[in-house]
mmCIF file of C-alpha atoms in Angstrom:
data_model
loop_
_atom_site.group_PDB
_atom_site.id
_atom_site.type_symbol
_atom_site.label_atom_id
_atom_site.label_comp_id
_atom_site.label_asym_id
_atom_site.label_seq_id
_atom_site.Cartn_x
_atom_site.Cartn_y
_atom_site.Cartn_z
ATOM 1 C CA SER A 1030 0.000 0.000 0.000
ATOM 2 C CA SER A 1031 1.266 3.490 -0.837
ATOM 3 C CA SER A 1032 -0.059 5.294 2.237
ATOM 4 C CA SER A 1033 -0.468 4.739 5.962
ATOM 5 C CA TYR A 1034 -3.874 6.433 6.062
ATOM 6 C CA VAL A 1035 -6.654 4.232 7.443
ATOM 7 C CA PRO A 1036 -10.000 5.151 5.823
ATOM 8 C CA PRO A 1037 -13.282 5.073 7.747
ATOM 9 C CA SER A 1038 -14.731 1.614 8.308
ATOM 10 C CA GLY A 1039 -17.893 0.365 6.689
ATOM 11 C CA ARG A 1040 -16.878 0.941 3.063
ATOM 12 C CA SER A 1041 -16.053 -1.835 0.622
ATOM 13 C CA TYR A 1042 -12.644 -1.579 -1.056
ATOM 14 C CA GLY A 1043 -11.013 -3.519 -3.825
ATOM 15 C CA ILE A 1044 -7.328 -3.822 -4.643
ATOM 16 C CA MET A 1045 -5.271 -3.097 -7.727
ATOM 17 C CA THR A 1046 -1.898 -4.775 -8.094
ATOM 18 C CA ASP A 1047 0.575 -2.955 -10.314
ATOM 19 C CA PRO A 1048 2.100 -5.719 -12.484
ATOM 20 C CA ARG A 1049 5.379 -3.773 -12.667
ATOM 21 C CA THR A 1050 5.708 -4.194 -8.894
ATOM 22 C CA PRO A 1051 3.613 -7.305 -8.139
ATOM 23 C CA PHE A 1052 4.002 -7.054 -4.384
ATOM 24 C CA PHE A 1053 2.773 -3.444 -4.376
ATOM 25 C CA SER A 1054 -0.969 -2.838 -4.354
ATOM 26 C CA TYR A 1055 -3.410 0.045 -4.019
ATOM 27 C CA ARG A 1056 -6.884 0.310 -2.523
ATOM 28 C CA THR A 1057 -9.622 0.936 -5.076
ATOM 29 C CA VAL A 1058 -13.153 2.229 -4.602
ATOM 30 C CA GLU A 1059 -16.270 2.449 -6.766
ATOM 31 C CA ILE A 1060 -17.824 5.920 -6.991
ATOM 32 C CA GLY A 1061 -20.530 6.906 -9.444
ATOM 33 C CA GLY A 1062 -20.292 3.624 -11.309
ATOM 34 C CA ARG A 1063 -16.530 3.954 -11.958
ATOM 35 C CA THR A 1064 -13.582 2.339 -10.183
ATOM 36 C CA TRP A 1065 -10.919 4.721 -8.862
ATOM 37 C CA MET A 1066 -7.627 4.229 -7.103
ATOM 38 C CA ALA A 1067 -8.139 5.242 -3.473
ATOM 39 C CA GLU A 1068 -4.430 5.952 -2.942
ATOM 40 C CA ASN A 1069 -1.870 8.049 -4.800
ATOM 41 C CA MET A 1070 0.392 6.365 -7.320
ATOM 42 C CA ALA A 1071 3.879 5.650 -5.949
ATOM 43 C CA TRP A 1072 5.652 4.037 -8.940
ATOM 44 C CA GLN A 1073 9.118 5.603 -9.250
ATOM 45 C CA GLU A 1074 9.830 7.515 -12.460
ATOM 46 C CA ALA A 1075 12.946 9.566 -13.235
ATOM 47 C CA ASN A 1076 11.024 12.865 -13.134
ATOM 48 C CA SER A 1077 9.053 12.127 -9.975
ATOM 49 C CA PHE A 1078 9.546 13.550 -6.511
ATOM 50 C CA CYS A 1079 9.083 12.766 -2.857
ATOM 51 C CA TYR A 1080 8.001 15.916 -1.023
ATOM 52 C CA ASP A 1081 11.135 17.679 0.304
ATOM 53 C CA GLY A 1082 13.180 14.820 -1.179
ATOM 54 C CA ASN A 1083 12.134 12.692 1.806
ATOM 55 C CA THR A 1084 11.273 9.071 0.922
ATOM 56 C CA HIS A 1085 9.108 8.849 4.052
ATOM 57 C CA ASN A 1086 6.751 11.363 2.432
ATOM 58 C CA CYS A 1087 6.469 9.068 -0.588
ATOM 59 C CA GLU A 1088 5.421 6.253 1.747
ATOM 60 C CA ILE A 1089 2.654 8.433 3.182
ATOM 61 C CA TYR A 1090 1.525 10.491 0.172
ATOM 62 C CA GLY A 1091 2.807 8.734 -2.940
ATOM 63 C CA ARG A 1092 5.002 10.493 -5.497
ATOM 64 C CA LEU A 1093 4.635 13.762 -7.431
ATOM 65 C CA TYR A 1094 4.918 13.479 -11.241
ATOM 66 C CA VAL A 1095 5.441 15.780 -14.188
ATOM 67 C CA TRP A 1096 2.605 15.603 -16.720
ATOM 68 C CA GLY A 1097 4.614 13.955 -19.491
ATOM 69 C CA ASP A 1098 5.220 10.945 -17.241
ATOM 70 C CA ALA A 1099 1.795 11.039 -15.593
ATOM 71 C CA LYS A 1100 0.039 10.524 -18.942
ATOM 72 C CA ASN A 1101 1.730 7.138 -19.382
ATOM 73 C CA LEU A 1102 1.994 6.091 -15.756
ATOM 74 C CA CYS A 1103 -1.138 4.017 -15.146
ATOM 75 C CA PRO A 1104 -0.841 0.227 -15.598
ATOM 76 C CA GLU A 1105 -2.718 -1.680 -18.316
ATOM 77 C CA GLY A 1106 -6.468 -1.345 -17.947
ATOM 78 C CA TRP A 1107 -6.186 1.936 -16.053
ATOM 79 C CA SER A 1108 -5.913 5.520 -17.313
ATOM 80 C CA LEU A 1109 -5.135 8.999 -16.111
ATOM 81 C CA PRO A 1110 -8.610 10.543 -15.711
ATOM 82 C CA SER A 1111 -9.780 13.054 -18.286
ATOM 83 C CA LYS A 1112 -11.072 16.465 -17.254
ATOM 84 C CA GLY A 1113 -14.588 15.181 -17.875
ATOM 85 C CA GLU A 1114 -14.070 12.135 -15.653
ATOM 86 C CA TRP A 1115 -12.871 14.352 -12.798
ATOM 87 C CA GLU A 1116 -15.911 16.570 -13.275
ATOM 88 C CA GLU A 1117 -18.195 13.531 -13.137
ATOM 89 C CA LEU A 1118 -16.543 12.485 -9.881
ATOM 90 C CA ILE A 1119 -17.128 15.969 -8.437
ATOM 91 C CA LYS A 1120 -20.812 15.721 -9.355
ATOM 92 C CA SER A 1121 -21.107 12.205 -7.926
ATOM 93 C CA VAL A 1122 -19.754 13.066 -4.479
ATOM 94 C CA GLY A 1123 -21.021 16.630 -4.138
ATOM 95 C CA ASP A 1124 -24.713 16.172 -4.912
ATOM 96 C CA GLY A 1125 -23.985 18.215 -8.035
ATOM 97 C CA SER A 1126 -22.149 20.859 -5.987
ATOM 98 C CA ALA A 1127 -18.399 21.396 -6.146
ATOM 99 C CA LYS A 1128 -18.696 23.122 -2.768
ATOM 100 C CA LYS A 1129 -19.551 19.861 -0.997
ATOM 101 C CA ALA A 1130 -17.332 17.680 -3.163
ATOM 102 C CA GLY A 1131 -14.055 18.750 -1.603
ATOM 103 C CA GLU A 1132 -15.228 17.835 1.873
ATOM 104 C CA ALA A 1133 -16.399 14.416 0.673
ATOM 105 C CA LEU A 1134 -13.131 13.662 -1.150
ATOM 106 C CA LYS A 1135 -10.630 14.745 1.517
ATOM 107 C CA THR A 1136 -9.344 12.400 4.211
ATOM 108 C CA ASN A 1137 -10.786 12.850 7.683
ATOM 109 C CA SER A 1138 -7.330 13.506 9.158
ATOM 110 C CA GLY A 1139 -3.977 14.959 8.135
ATOM 111 C CA TRP A 1140 -5.144 18.342 6.817
ATOM 112 C CA LYS A 1141 -3.881 21.357 8.753
ATOM 113 C CA ASN A 1142 -6.032 23.908 10.619
ATOM 114 C CA ASP A 1143 -8.972 21.491 10.795
ATOM 115 C CA GLY A 1144 -9.283 21.469 7.018
ATOM 116 C CA ASN A 1145 -10.144 17.758 7.062
ATOM 117 C CA GLY A 1146 -12.964 16.232 5.092
ATOM 118 C CA THR A 1147 -15.330 13.337 5.750
ATOM 119 C CA ASP A 1148 -13.855 10.847 3.241
ATOM 120 C CA LYS A 1149 -17.514 9.944 2.709
ATOM 121 C CA TYR A 1150 -16.926 7.849 -0.418
ATOM 122 C CA GLY A 1151 -13.501 6.421 0.412
ATOM 123 C CA PHE A 1152 -11.558 8.434 -2.172
ATOM 124 C CA SER A 1153 -9.125 9.478 0.600
ATOM 125 C CA ALA A 1154 -7.472 12.567 -0.899
ATOM 126 C CA LEU A 1155 -4.402 13.258 1.235
ATOM 127 C CA PRO A 1156 -2.782 16.721 1.383
ATOM 128 C CA ALA A 1157 0.320 15.636 -0.539
ATOM 129 C CA GLY A 1158 1.249 19.132 -1.743
ATOM 130 C CA PHE A 1159 3.010 19.655 -5.082
ATOM 131 C CA TRP A 1160 6.331 20.515 -6.707
ATOM 132 C CA SER A 1161 6.632 23.624 -8.866
ATOM 133 C CA ASN A 1162 9.323 25.186 -10.993
ATOM 134 C CA TYR A 1163 7.096 28.164 -11.736
ATOM 135 C CA SER A 1164 9.530 30.562 -10.035
ATOM 136 C CA GLY A 1165 12.565 28.737 -11.391
ATOM 137 C CA ASP A 1166 13.499 27.403 -7.956
ATOM 138 C CA GLY A 1167 12.011 23.895 -8.082
ATOM 139 C CA GLY A 1168 10.242 24.232 -4.743
ATOM 140 C CA TYR A 1169 7.806 22.111 -2.729
ATOM 141 C CA TYR A 1170 4.534 23.649 -1.593
ATOM 142 C CA GLY A 1171 1.296 22.797 0.180
ATOM 143 C CA LEU A 1172 2.082 19.739 2.314
ATOM 144 C CA GLU A 1173 -0.862 19.128 4.691
ATOM 145 C CA GLY A 1174 -2.686 21.991 2.967
ATOM 146 C CA ALA A 1175 -3.382 21.003 -0.638
ATOM 147 C CA ALA A 1176 -3.980 18.067 -2.980
ATOM 148 C CA HIS A 1177 -3.472 18.441 -6.740
ATOM 149 C CA PHE A 1178 -4.182 15.607 -9.194
ATOM 150 C CA TRP A 1179 -3.335 15.500 -12.907
ATOM 151 C CA SER A 1180 -5.903 14.972 -15.627
ATOM 152 C CA ALA A 1181 -5.038 13.679 -19.092
ATOM 153 C CA THR A 1182 -6.634 16.718 -20.745
ATOM 154 C CA ALA A 1183 -4.567 19.595 -22.119
ATOM 155 C CA THR A 1184 -6.121 23.055 -21.885
ATOM 156 C CA GLU A 1185 -7.976 24.524 -24.834
ATOM 157 C CA SER A 1186 -5.433 27.342 -25.026
ATOM 158 C CA GLY A 1187 -2.692 24.946 -26.076
ATOM 159 C CA SER A 1188 -0.579 22.006 -25.028
ATOM 160 C CA ASN A 1189 1.657 24.078 -22.733
ATOM 161 C CA SER A 1190 -0.737 23.467 -19.846
ATOM 162 C CA ALA A 1191 -3.153 20.803 -18.638
ATOM 163 C CA TYR A 1192 -6.070 20.540 -16.256
ATOM 164 C CA GLY A 1193 -5.919 19.080 -12.780
ATOM 165 C CA LEU A 1194 -8.175 18.683 -9.759
ATOM 166 C CA LYS A 1195 -7.415 20.999 -6.831
ATOM 167 C CA LEU A 1196 -8.399 20.568 -3.172
ATOM 168 C CA GLU A 1197 -7.361 22.937 -0.370
ATOM 169 C CA TYR A 1198 -7.593 23.004 3.411
ATOM 170 C CA THR A 1199 -9.170 26.463 3.477
ATOM 171 C CA VAL A 1200 -12.277 25.539 1.444
ATOM 172 C CA ASP A 1201 -14.456 22.492 0.914
ATOM 173 C CA SER A 1202 -14.971 23.060 -2.795
ATOM 174 C CA ALA A 1203 -13.328 20.938 -5.465
ATOM 175 C CA SER A 1204 -12.235 22.682 -8.645
ATOM 176 C CA MET A 1205 -10.415 22.132 -11.913
ATOM 177 C CA SER A 1206 -7.292 24.240 -12.324
ATOM 178 C CA GLU A 1207 -4.668 24.758 -15.052
ATOM 179 C CA TYR A 1208 -1.000 23.843 -14.615
ATOM 180 C CA TYR A 1209 1.973 24.490 -16.901
ATOM 181 C CA VAL A 1210 3.385 21.266 -18.286
ATOM 182 C CA THR A 1211 6.088 22.425 -20.730
ATOM 183 C CA GLY A 1212 8.856 25.000 -20.846
ATOM 184 C CA ASP A 1213 10.628 26.351 -17.780
ATOM 185 C CA HIS A 1214 7.502 26.731 -15.628
ATOM 186 C CA TYR A 1215 6.042 23.324 -14.892
ATOM 187 C CA TYR A 1216 4.527 21.321 -12.064
ATOM 188 C CA ALA A 1217 4.642 17.871 -10.494
ATOM 189 C CA LEU A 1218 1.341 16.667 -9.011
ATOM 190 C CA SER A 1219 -0.216 13.524 -7.556
ATOM 191 C CA VAL A 1220 -1.700 10.807 -9.778
ATOM 192 C CA ARG A 1221 -4.832 8.707 -9.406
ATOM 193 C CA CYS A 1222 -5.861 6.223 -12.092
ATOM 194 C CA ILE A 1223 -9.382 5.247 -13.169
ATOM 195 C CA LEU A 1224 -10.303 1.784 -14.438
ATOM 196 C CA ASP A 1225 -11.050 1.717 -18.167
ATOM 197 C CA THR A 1226 -14.639 0.784 -18.949
ATOM 198 C CA ASN A 1227 -13.661 -2.338 -20.937
ATOM 199 C CA TYR A 1228 -11.674 -3.839 -18.051
ATOM 200 C CA PHE A 1229 -12.475 -5.335 -14.672
ATOM 201 C CA VAL A 1230 -10.421 -6.208 -11.592
ATOM 202 C CA ASP A 1231 -10.301 -9.524 -9.750
ATOM 203 C CA ASN A 1232 -10.219 -8.161 -6.208
ATOM 204 C CA ARG A 1233 -8.849 -11.414 -4.797
ATOM 205 C CA ASP A 1234 -5.413 -10.547 -6.150
ATOM 206 C CA GLY A 1235 -5.821 -7.176 -7.891
ATOM 207 C CA LYS A 1236 -5.175 -8.480 -11.418
ATOM 208 C CA THR A 1237 -6.828 -6.584 -14.274
ATOM 209 C CA TYR A 1238 -8.522 -8.305 -17.243
ATOM 210 C CA ARG A 1239 -9.957 -7.104 -20.535
ATOM 211 C CA MET A 1240 -13.608 -7.835 -21.169
ATOM 212 C CA VAL A 1241 -15.670 -7.773 -24.336
ATOM 213 C CA LYS A 1242 -19.398 -7.730 -25.091
ATOM 214 C CA ILE A 1243 -20.559 -10.362 -27.600
ATOM 215 C CA GLY A 1244 -24.262 -10.318 -28.309
ATOM 216 C CA ASP A 1245 -25.968 -9.690 -24.975
ATOM 217 C CA GLN A 1246 -23.184 -11.275 -22.946
ATOM 218 C CA THR A 1247 -20.006 -9.870 -21.427
ATOM 219 C CA TRP A 1248 -16.999 -12.206 -21.599
ATOM 220 C CA MET A 1249 -13.474 -12.140 -20.269
ATOM 221 C CA ALA A 1250 -11.094 -11.497 -23.184
ATOM 222 C CA GLN A 1251 -8.128 -13.036 -21.327
ATOM 223 C CA ASN A 1252 -7.711 -16.331 -19.508
ATOM 224 C CA LEU A 1253 -8.044 -16.333 -15.733
ATOM 225 C CA ASN A 1254 -4.656 -16.060 -13.988
ATOM 226 C CA TYR A 1255 -5.626 -16.438 -10.329
ATOM 227 C CA ALA A 1256 -3.052 -18.419 -8.352
ATOM 228 C CA GLY A 1257 -5.335 -19.441 -5.498
ATOM 229 C CA GLY A 1258 -5.578 -23.071 -4.451
ATOM 230 C CA ASN A 1259 -3.286 -26.011 -5.185
ATOM 231 C CA ASN A 1260 -4.876 -27.323 -8.374
ATOM 232 C CA SER A 1261 -3.753 -24.812 -10.978
ATOM 233 C CA TRP A 1262 -0.594 -24.796 -13.051
ATOM 234 C CA CYS A 1263 1.632 -22.744 -15.325
ATOM 235 C CA TYR A 1264 2.490 -24.738 -18.430
ATOM 236 C CA GLU A 1265 5.824 -26.508 -17.816
ATOM 237 C CA ASP A 1266 5.889 -24.675 -14.465
ATOM 238 C CA ASP A 1267 7.105 -21.571 -16.319
#
């Protein structure tokens, strides 16, 4: 697991195992008919950061990524959410109101000055802060006070910036913001992945499978690869 946060009891969680690191898994949660990671991505990329360069912060909050890496970071079957998918999440948890959405998405502990949320849906947005080179100094900002998540959608004004979801301790609203992604002024933010609609997860081990609709039926499009029990084999034990 990528964080030490313990979400409120009474909610059903799944797991997603990253096949690149098979002993590393993330909580997942279903909100509004879609499956989301309920923890920040922690896969190590060259252009990713632990807040203040402290690996302990990565263990708590996950890593911060530049957009170019974030777009290709999610494992097979999962994607960086689009702007529209973030907006649908905001509607799902805020009764149509961005004002209530922030409170519902934030963890119920860890935010400074009593800026905690309710974590009502189990999304568990931690105040991981962000990294910014906007001033040319490559500084860290917002730990315990802000959560910023990349979307896969570039802004309409051009590809030099992209949208992201912003949560802050001072307000309970959730909003989409714009962040520079190219040139000298760029950002590194947290990443959550969303399960693609033509995939499903076996929550016994977190493996992801393609599925396909044929006629009125939905079939697995890959063979089951669950290792439970003693009566299954890999061909030639390979």
